[in-house]
XYZ file of C-alpha atoms in Angstrom:
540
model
C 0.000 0.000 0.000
C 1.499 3.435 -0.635
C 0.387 7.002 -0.745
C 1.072 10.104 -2.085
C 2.764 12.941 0.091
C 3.774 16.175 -1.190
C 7.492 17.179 -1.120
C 8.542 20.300 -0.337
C 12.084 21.721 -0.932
C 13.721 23.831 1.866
C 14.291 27.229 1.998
C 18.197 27.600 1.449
C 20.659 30.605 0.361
C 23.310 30.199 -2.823
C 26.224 32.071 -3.280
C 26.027 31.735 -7.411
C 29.089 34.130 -9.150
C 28.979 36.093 -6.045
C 24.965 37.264 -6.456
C 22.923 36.225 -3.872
C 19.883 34.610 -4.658
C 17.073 33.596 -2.348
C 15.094 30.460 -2.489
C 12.017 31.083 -1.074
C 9.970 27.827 0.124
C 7.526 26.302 -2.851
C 5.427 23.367 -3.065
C 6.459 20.859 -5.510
C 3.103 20.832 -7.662
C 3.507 16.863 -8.974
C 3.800 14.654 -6.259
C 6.108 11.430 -5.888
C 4.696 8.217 -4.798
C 6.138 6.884 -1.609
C 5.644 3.061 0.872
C 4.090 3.668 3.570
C 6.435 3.944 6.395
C 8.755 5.679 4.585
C 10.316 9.150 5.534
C 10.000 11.816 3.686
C 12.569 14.503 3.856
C 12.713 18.122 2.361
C 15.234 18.083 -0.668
C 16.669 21.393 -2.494
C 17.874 20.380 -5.828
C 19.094 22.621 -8.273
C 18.476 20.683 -11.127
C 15.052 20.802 -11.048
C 13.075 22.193 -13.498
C 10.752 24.387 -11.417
C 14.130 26.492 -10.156
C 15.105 27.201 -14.222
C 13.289 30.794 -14.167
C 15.429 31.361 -11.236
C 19.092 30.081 -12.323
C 18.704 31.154 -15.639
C 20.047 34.635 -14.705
C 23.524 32.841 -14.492
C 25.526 31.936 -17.000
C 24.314 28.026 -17.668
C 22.505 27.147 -20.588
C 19.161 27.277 -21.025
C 16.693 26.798 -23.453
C 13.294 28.817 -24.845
C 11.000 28.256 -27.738
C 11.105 32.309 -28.759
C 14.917 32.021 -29.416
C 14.145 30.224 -32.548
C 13.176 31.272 -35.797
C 11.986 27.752 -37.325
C 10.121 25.279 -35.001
C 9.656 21.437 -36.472
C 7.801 19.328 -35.243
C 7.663 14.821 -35.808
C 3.818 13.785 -36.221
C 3.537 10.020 -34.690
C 4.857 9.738 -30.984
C 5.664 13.601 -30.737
C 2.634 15.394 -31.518
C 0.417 11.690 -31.961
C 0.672 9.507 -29.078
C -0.386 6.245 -29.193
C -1.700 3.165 -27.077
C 1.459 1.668 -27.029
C 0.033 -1.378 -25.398
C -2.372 -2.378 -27.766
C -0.399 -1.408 -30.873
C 2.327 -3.366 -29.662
C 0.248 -6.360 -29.758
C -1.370 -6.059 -33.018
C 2.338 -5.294 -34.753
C 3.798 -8.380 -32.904
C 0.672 -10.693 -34.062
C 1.126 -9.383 -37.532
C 4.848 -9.995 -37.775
C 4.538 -13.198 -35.942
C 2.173 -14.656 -38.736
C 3.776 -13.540 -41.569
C 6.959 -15.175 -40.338
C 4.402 -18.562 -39.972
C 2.307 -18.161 -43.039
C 4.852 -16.208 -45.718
C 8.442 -17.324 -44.524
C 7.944 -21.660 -43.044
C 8.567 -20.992 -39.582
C 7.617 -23.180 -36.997
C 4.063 -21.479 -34.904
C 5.258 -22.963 -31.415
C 7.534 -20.171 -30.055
C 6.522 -17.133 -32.740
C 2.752 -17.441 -31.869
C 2.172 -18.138 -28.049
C -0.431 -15.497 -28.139
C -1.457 -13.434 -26.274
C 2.080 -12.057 -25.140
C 2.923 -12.427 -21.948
C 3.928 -9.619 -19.262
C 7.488 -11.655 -19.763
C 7.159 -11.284 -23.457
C 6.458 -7.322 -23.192
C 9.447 -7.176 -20.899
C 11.880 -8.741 -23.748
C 10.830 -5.762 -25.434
C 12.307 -2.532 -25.762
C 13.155 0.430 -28.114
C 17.216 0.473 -29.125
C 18.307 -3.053 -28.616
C 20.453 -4.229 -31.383
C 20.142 -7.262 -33.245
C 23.512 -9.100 -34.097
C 21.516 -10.740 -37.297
C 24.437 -13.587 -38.407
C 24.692 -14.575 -34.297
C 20.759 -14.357 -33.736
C 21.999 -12.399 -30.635
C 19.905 -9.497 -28.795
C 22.491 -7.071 -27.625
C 22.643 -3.741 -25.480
C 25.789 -1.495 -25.415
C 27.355 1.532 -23.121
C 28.295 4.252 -25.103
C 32.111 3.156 -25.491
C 30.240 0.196 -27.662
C 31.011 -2.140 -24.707
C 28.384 -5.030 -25.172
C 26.862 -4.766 -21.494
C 23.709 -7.407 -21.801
C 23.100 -10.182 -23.961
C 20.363 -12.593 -24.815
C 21.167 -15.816 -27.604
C 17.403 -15.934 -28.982
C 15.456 -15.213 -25.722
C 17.868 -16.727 -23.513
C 20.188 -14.291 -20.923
C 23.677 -14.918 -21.500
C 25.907 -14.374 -18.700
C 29.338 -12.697 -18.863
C 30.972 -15.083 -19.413
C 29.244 -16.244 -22.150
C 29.501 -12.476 -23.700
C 33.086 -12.339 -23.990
C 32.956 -16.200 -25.733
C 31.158 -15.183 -28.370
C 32.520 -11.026 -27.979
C 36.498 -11.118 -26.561
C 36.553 -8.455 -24.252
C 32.913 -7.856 -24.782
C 33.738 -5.914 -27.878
C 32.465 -6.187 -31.564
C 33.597 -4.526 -34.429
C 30.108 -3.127 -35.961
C 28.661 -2.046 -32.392
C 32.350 -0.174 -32.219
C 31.282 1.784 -35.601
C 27.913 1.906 -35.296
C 28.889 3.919 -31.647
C 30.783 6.295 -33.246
C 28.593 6.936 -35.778
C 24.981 5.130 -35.531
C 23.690 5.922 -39.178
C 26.397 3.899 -39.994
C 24.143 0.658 -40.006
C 21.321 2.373 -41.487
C 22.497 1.471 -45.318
C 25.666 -0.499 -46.536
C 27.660 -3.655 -45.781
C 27.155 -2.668 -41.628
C 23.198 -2.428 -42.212
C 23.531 -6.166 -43.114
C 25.200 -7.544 -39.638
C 23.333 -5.103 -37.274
C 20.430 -3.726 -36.882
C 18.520 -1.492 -34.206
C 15.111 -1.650 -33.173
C 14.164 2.146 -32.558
C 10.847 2.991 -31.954
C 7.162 1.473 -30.915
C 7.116 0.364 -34.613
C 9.826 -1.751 -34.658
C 9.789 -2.377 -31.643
C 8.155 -5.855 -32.223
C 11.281 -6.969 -34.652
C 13.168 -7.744 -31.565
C 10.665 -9.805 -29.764
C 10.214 -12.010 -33.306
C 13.697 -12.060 -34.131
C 14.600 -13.935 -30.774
C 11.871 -16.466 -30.927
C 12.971 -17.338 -35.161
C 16.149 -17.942 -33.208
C 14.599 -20.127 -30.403
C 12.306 -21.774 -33.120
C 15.353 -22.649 -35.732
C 17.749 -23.993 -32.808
C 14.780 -26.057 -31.547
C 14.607 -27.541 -34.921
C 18.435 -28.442 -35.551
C 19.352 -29.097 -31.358
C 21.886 -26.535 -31.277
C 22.625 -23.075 -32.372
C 23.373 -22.582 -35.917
C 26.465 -21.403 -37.071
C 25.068 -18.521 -38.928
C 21.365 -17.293 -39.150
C 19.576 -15.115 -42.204
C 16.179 -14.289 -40.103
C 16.454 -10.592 -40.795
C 15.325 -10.785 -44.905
C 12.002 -12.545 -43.668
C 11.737 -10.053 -40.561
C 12.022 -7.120 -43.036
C 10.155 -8.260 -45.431
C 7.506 -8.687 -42.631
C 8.047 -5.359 -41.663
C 7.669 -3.735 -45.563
C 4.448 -6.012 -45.560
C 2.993 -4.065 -42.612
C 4.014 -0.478 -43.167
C 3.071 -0.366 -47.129
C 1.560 2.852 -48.135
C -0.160 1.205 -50.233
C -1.955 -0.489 -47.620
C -4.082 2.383 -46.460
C -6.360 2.753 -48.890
C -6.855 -0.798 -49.286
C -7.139 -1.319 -44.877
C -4.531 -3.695 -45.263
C -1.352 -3.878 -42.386
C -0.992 -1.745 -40.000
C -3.247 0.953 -40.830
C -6.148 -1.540 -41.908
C -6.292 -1.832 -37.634
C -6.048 1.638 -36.630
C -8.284 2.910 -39.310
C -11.576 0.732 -38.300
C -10.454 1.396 -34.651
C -8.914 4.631 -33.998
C -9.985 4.523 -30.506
C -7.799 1.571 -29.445
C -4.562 2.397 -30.941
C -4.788 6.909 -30.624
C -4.948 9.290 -28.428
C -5.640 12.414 -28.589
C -4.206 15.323 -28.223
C -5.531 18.316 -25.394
C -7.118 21.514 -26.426
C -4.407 23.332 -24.445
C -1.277 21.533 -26.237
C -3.347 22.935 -29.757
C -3.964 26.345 -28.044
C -0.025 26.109 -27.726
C 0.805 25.316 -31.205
C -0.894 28.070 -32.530
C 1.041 30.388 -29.881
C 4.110 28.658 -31.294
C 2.756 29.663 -34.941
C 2.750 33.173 -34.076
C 6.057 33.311 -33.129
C 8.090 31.282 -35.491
C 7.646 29.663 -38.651
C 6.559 26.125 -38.306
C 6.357 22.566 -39.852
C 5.761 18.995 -39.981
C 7.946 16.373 -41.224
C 6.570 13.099 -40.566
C 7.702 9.652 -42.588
C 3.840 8.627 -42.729
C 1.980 8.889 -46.247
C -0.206 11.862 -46.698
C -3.707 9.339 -46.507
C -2.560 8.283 -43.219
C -0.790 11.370 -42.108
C -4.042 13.223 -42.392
C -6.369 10.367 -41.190
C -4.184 10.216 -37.855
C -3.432 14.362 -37.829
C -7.010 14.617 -37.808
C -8.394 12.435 -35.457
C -5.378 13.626 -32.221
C -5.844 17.813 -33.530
C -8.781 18.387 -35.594
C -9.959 18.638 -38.951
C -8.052 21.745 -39.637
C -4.745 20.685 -38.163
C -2.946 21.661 -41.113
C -3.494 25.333 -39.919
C -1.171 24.596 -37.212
C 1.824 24.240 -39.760
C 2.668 26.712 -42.387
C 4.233 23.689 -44.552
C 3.476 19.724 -43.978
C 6.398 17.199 -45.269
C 4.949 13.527 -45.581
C 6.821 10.450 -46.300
C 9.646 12.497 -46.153
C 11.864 9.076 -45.645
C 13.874 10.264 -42.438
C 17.210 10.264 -41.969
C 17.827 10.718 -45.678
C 15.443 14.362 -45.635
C 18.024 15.547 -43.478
C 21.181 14.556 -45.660
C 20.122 13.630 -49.247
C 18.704 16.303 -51.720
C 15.319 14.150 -52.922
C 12.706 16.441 -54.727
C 9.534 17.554 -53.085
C 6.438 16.081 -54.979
C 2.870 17.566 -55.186
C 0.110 15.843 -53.087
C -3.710 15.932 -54.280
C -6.076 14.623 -52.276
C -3.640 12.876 -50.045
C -1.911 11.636 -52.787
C 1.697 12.008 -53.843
C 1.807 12.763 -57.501
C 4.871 12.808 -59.942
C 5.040 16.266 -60.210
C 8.429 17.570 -58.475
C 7.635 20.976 -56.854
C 9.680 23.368 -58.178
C 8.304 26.498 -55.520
C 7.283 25.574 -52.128
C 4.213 27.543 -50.981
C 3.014 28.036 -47.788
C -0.122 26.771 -46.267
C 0.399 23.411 -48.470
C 1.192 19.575 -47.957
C 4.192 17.905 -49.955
C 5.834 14.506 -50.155
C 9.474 13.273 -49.748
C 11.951 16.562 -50.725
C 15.200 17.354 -48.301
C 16.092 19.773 -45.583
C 18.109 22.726 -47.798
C 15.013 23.247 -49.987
C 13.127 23.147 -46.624
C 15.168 25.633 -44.950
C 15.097 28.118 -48.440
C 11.319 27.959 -48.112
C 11.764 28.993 -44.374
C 14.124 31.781 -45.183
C 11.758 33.175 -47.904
C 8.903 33.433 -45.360
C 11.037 34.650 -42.360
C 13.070 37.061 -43.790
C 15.614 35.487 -42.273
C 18.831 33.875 -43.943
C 20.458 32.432 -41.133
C 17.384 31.173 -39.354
C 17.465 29.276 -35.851
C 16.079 26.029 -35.905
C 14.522 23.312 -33.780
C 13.367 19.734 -34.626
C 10.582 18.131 -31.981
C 10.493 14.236 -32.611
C 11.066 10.931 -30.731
C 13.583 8.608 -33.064
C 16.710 8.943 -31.309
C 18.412 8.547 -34.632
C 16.152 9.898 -37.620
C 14.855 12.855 -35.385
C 17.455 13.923 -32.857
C 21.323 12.438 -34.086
C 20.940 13.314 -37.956
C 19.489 16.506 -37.431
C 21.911 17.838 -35.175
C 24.720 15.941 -36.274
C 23.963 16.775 -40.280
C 21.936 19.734 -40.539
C 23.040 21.261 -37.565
C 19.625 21.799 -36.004
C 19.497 22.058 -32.620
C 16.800 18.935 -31.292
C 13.879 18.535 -28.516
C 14.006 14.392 -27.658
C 10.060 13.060 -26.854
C 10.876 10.175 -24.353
C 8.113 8.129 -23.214
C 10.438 5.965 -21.173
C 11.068 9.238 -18.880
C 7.708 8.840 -17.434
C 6.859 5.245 -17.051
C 10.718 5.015 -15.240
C 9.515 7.635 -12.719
C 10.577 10.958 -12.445
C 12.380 12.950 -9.266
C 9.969 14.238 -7.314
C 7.196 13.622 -9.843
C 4.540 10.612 -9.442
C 2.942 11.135 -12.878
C 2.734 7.838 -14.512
C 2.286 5.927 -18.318
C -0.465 3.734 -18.858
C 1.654 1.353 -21.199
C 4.358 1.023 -18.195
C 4.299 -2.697 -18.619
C 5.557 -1.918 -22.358
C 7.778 0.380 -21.658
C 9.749 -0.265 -19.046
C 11.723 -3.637 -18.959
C 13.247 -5.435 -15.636
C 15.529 -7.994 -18.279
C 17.432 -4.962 -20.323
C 17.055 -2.335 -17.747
C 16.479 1.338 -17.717
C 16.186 3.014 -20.868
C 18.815 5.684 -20.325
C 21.202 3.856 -17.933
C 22.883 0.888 -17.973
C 23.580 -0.636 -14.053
C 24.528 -4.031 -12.653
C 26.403 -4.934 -9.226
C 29.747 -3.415 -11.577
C 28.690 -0.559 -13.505
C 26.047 2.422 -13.099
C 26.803 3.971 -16.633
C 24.453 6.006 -19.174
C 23.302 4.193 -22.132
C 24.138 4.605 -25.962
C 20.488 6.538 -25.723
C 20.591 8.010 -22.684
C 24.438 9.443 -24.084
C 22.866 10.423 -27.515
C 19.776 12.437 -25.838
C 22.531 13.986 -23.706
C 24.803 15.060 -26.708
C 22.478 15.845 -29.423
C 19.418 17.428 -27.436
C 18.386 20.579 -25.688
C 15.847 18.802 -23.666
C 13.938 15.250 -23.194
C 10.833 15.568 -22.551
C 8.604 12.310 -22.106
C 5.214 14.405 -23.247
C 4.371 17.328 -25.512
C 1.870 18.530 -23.094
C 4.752 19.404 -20.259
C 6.028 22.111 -22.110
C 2.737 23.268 -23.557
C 1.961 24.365 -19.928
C 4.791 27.203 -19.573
C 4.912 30.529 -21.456
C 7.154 30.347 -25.359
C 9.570 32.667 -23.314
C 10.458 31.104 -19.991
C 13.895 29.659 -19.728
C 14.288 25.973 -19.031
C 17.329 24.278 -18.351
C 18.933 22.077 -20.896
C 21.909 19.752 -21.680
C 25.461 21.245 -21.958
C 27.191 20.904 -25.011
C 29.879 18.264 -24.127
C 26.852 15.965 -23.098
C 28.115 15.286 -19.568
C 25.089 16.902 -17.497
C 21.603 15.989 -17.069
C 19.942 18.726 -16.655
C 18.192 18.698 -19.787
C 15.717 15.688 -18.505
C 12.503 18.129 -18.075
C 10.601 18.200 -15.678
C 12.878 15.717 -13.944
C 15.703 13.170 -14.323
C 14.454 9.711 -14.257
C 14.766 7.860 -10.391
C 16.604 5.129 -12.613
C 19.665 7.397 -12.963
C 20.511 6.531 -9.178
C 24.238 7.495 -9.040
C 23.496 10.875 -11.421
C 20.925 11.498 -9.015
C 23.608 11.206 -5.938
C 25.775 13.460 -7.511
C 22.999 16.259 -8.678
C 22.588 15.769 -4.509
C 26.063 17.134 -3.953
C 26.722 21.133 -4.163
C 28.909 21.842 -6.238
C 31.883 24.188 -5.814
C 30.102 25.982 -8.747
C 27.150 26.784 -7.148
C 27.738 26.805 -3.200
C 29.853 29.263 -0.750
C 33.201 27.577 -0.281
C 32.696 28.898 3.026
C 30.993 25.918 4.992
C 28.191 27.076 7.466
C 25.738 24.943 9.904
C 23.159 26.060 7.131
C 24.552 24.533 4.051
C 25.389 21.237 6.300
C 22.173 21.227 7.301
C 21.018 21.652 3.875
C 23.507 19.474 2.773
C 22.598 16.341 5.139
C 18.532 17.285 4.318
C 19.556 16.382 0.720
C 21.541 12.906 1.368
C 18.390 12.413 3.401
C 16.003 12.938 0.499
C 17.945 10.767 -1.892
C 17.888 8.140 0.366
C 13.950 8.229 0.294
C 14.408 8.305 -3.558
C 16.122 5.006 -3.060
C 13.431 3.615 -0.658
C 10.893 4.208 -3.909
C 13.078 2.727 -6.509
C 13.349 -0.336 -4.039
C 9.677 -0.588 -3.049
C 8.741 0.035 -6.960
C 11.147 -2.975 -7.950
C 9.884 -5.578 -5.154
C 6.035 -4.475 -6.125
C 6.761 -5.426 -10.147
C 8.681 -9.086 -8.829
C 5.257 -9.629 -6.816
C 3.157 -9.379 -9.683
């Protein structure tokens, strides 16, 4: 049994460059979930995102929507949020049966339907899939291979550095210093990622082929070729052709919006518009116009489009960001074969690239040298290329960040079971009895965003103008996380706990001891909830 309690952080003084700032006591406004029995003490920390109006009058970055000329925004997961759950499910059936039906594999392991709370938990956005091995691998950002699984089965260190000497593999060694790197070419046939709640599924199927094809010979094979079917399976699903004919995918979500969208709130459209009125903005989504629109329109109205002043379908991310693809004409949610040779405002186009984007942007700003920022939720399509290639600076969507809990915040996900995975760990952290490191996401977010953000809606609810704090640009802080780091970033947390010389006095008082020990205190009651939180998900 547990309850909520409000926290409140204690009125304390900082010496920051000299100034002197006061903190006055404020009520935390989301409250964290804490056992019964457990004490709750009063916490200061500068880091979160309720104190940013205040610290941004010092020198550390921050970030604000006005500051930018150009604001972008991804359609499905950023703006469109789904029902993770039950789209999950339907992909994974899907897959599953054209594995069985198209491709000769066995039903026993690819179709025990309906997945399992075990099966969800194999499951989760950025594994990688070692396709000649039939290995399920997660990496640290130095492409150390940190967690293993041959099929669905957990391979043990040992084990790892049989197969990996010194845990180390050539591709995951590229493909972390540089992960477009397996998105085409020879790389793209050894390794592959699974990246977002579309894919997501791929991992899941690709383990149980491997169960189902060593079942079948005794033994592991010596090399396995599952990805081609999986692919093809994946193609099969995600045709645009499919919409009109309510085949795949969008067969499901078009006879039953309800079960697979949600919608979006009147206040995050109120703030879209405010956004409009401010900066230029756009859409780039890699859906087809038909189902672009169908999905646009059901989570922001029938006039959506009047939130953009250009829309970009199937524009076939990463390559819009690097590759120089024409822009086609759409008619009634149709791409045509007409290249558009003059981008016009108010309309909806197809495919195209980013440098005819931007000289559409500069023709209606004014502005040569505009300032732009890209909203979306791929990790490598919407945050890594853009910043990395066309030097946009990036606003990660994280669902993760919620359903992991955030400091001092109890606000939860409904697809938690989905999401969140006791096998592979935290999303943004990798941590076992010998490491507490970030992960290759958690380091890319860190490097190649302003902010993370696991919902639209939390930054719909501050003014354009207000200041937030965001991610340095050497990637080491994590300040960025808004409106909280996630509790599973346990020793980040204990050192966001400690002042630092940057911040505090150097002059030692009972005060800043007090406030000091009030703050060890608090993070111990952090712990408390991470512990409670894991032993209630072993119970059921």
């Amino acid at each position: 049994m547990s309850r909520d309690l409000g926290l409140y952080r204690h009125t304390v003084r900082l010496y920051v460059r000299r100034q002197y700032y006061s903190v006055v006591h404020k009520r935390v406004t989301d409250k964290a979930e804490v056992p019964s029995g457990t004490t709750v003490c009063t916490v200061f920390n500068r880091y979160d995102s309720t104190a940013s109006s205040r610290l941004a009058k010092n020198d550390m970055d921050v970030f604000r929507f006005t500051d930018y000329d150009c604001v972008g925004f991804d359609l499905d997961n950023t703006l469109l949020r789904y029902n993770v759950t039950n789209l999950v499910r339907m992909e994974y059936e899907m897959l599953a049966r054209f594995l069985v039906d198209r491709r000769g594999y066995g039903a026993k392991h690819l179709l025990k339907l309906p997945l399992t709370d075990d099966d969800l938990d194999f499951m989760q956005k950025g594994l990688l899939l070692d396709m000649e091995r039939g290995n399920v691998l997660r990496l640290s950002p130095d492409g150390v291979i940190r967690r293993a699984c041959h099929g669905s089965r957990l391979l043990n260190a040992d084990q790892i550095r049989e197969i990996y000497p010194e845990q180390r593999w050539e591709a995951t060694d590229v493909f972390c210093r540089d992960v477009l790197a397996a998105w085409n070419g020879a790389l793209s046939e050894k390794l592959r990622s699974t990246l977002d709640y579309f894919d997501i599924v791929a991992g899941l199927a690709f383990a149980r082929a491997v169960d189902t094809l060593d079942e079948e010979r005794g033994s592991p094979l010596d090399r396995y070729n599952i990805w081609p079917d999986i692919l093809a399976g994946l193609f099969y699903m995600f045709s645009r052709e499919h919409f009109q004919s309510n085949k795949g995918i969008f067969g499901h979500v078009k006879r039953d919006p309800e079960k697979y969208l949600r919608k979006c709130s009147s206040d995050t459209i109120s703030w879209l518009r405010e956004v409009k009125k401010k900066s230029a903005t756009f859409l780039i989504t890699g859906s087809n116009a038909d189902f672009a629109s169908f999905t646009a329109s059901y989570a922001l109205g029938e006039d959506w489009r009047s939130l953009f002043d250009i829309v970009v379908c199937y524009a076939r991310k990463p390559g819009f960001f690097i590759n120089n693809r024409p822009f086609f004409d759409v008619v009634n949610n149709n791409e045509t074969n007409i290249a558009s040779r003059d981008l016009k405002r108010g309309e909806m186009y197809s495919q195209g690239n980013w440098n005819d984007l931007l000289e559409f942007l500069a023709r209606i700003t004014g502005k040569i040298n505009q300032r732009c920022l890209y909203v979306g939720d791929n990790l490598i399509q919407d945050i890594y290329v853009p910043n990395v290639f066309a030097r946009c600076d990036t606003l990660a969507v994280i669902e993760e960040q919620m359903s992991e809990g955030m400091l001092y915040h109890s606000l939860t996900h409904l697809d938690e079971k989905i999401l969140n995975s006791k096998l592979w760990g935290s999303y943004f952290c990798l941590k076992d009895s010998t490491i507490n490191v970030d992960s290759l996401w958690g380091h890319i977010i860190k490097k190649h965003a302003k902010l993370c953000i696991p919902d639209i809606s939390l930054v719909t609810q501050r003014p354009l103008g207000e200041p937030i704090l965001c991610f340095d640009k050497d990637g080491k802080s994590y300040r960025g996380y808004y409106p909280a780091v996630p509790l599973t970033i346990k020793e980040q947390l204990k050192r966001l706990g400690r002042p630092s010389r940057e911040m505090m006095s150097t002059k030692t008082t009972y005060r800043t001891k007090r406030a000091q020990q009030r703050q060890q205190e608090g993070l111990a009651a952090v712990e408390q909830i991470l512990e409670s939180k894991n032993i209630t998900k072993t119970e059921t």
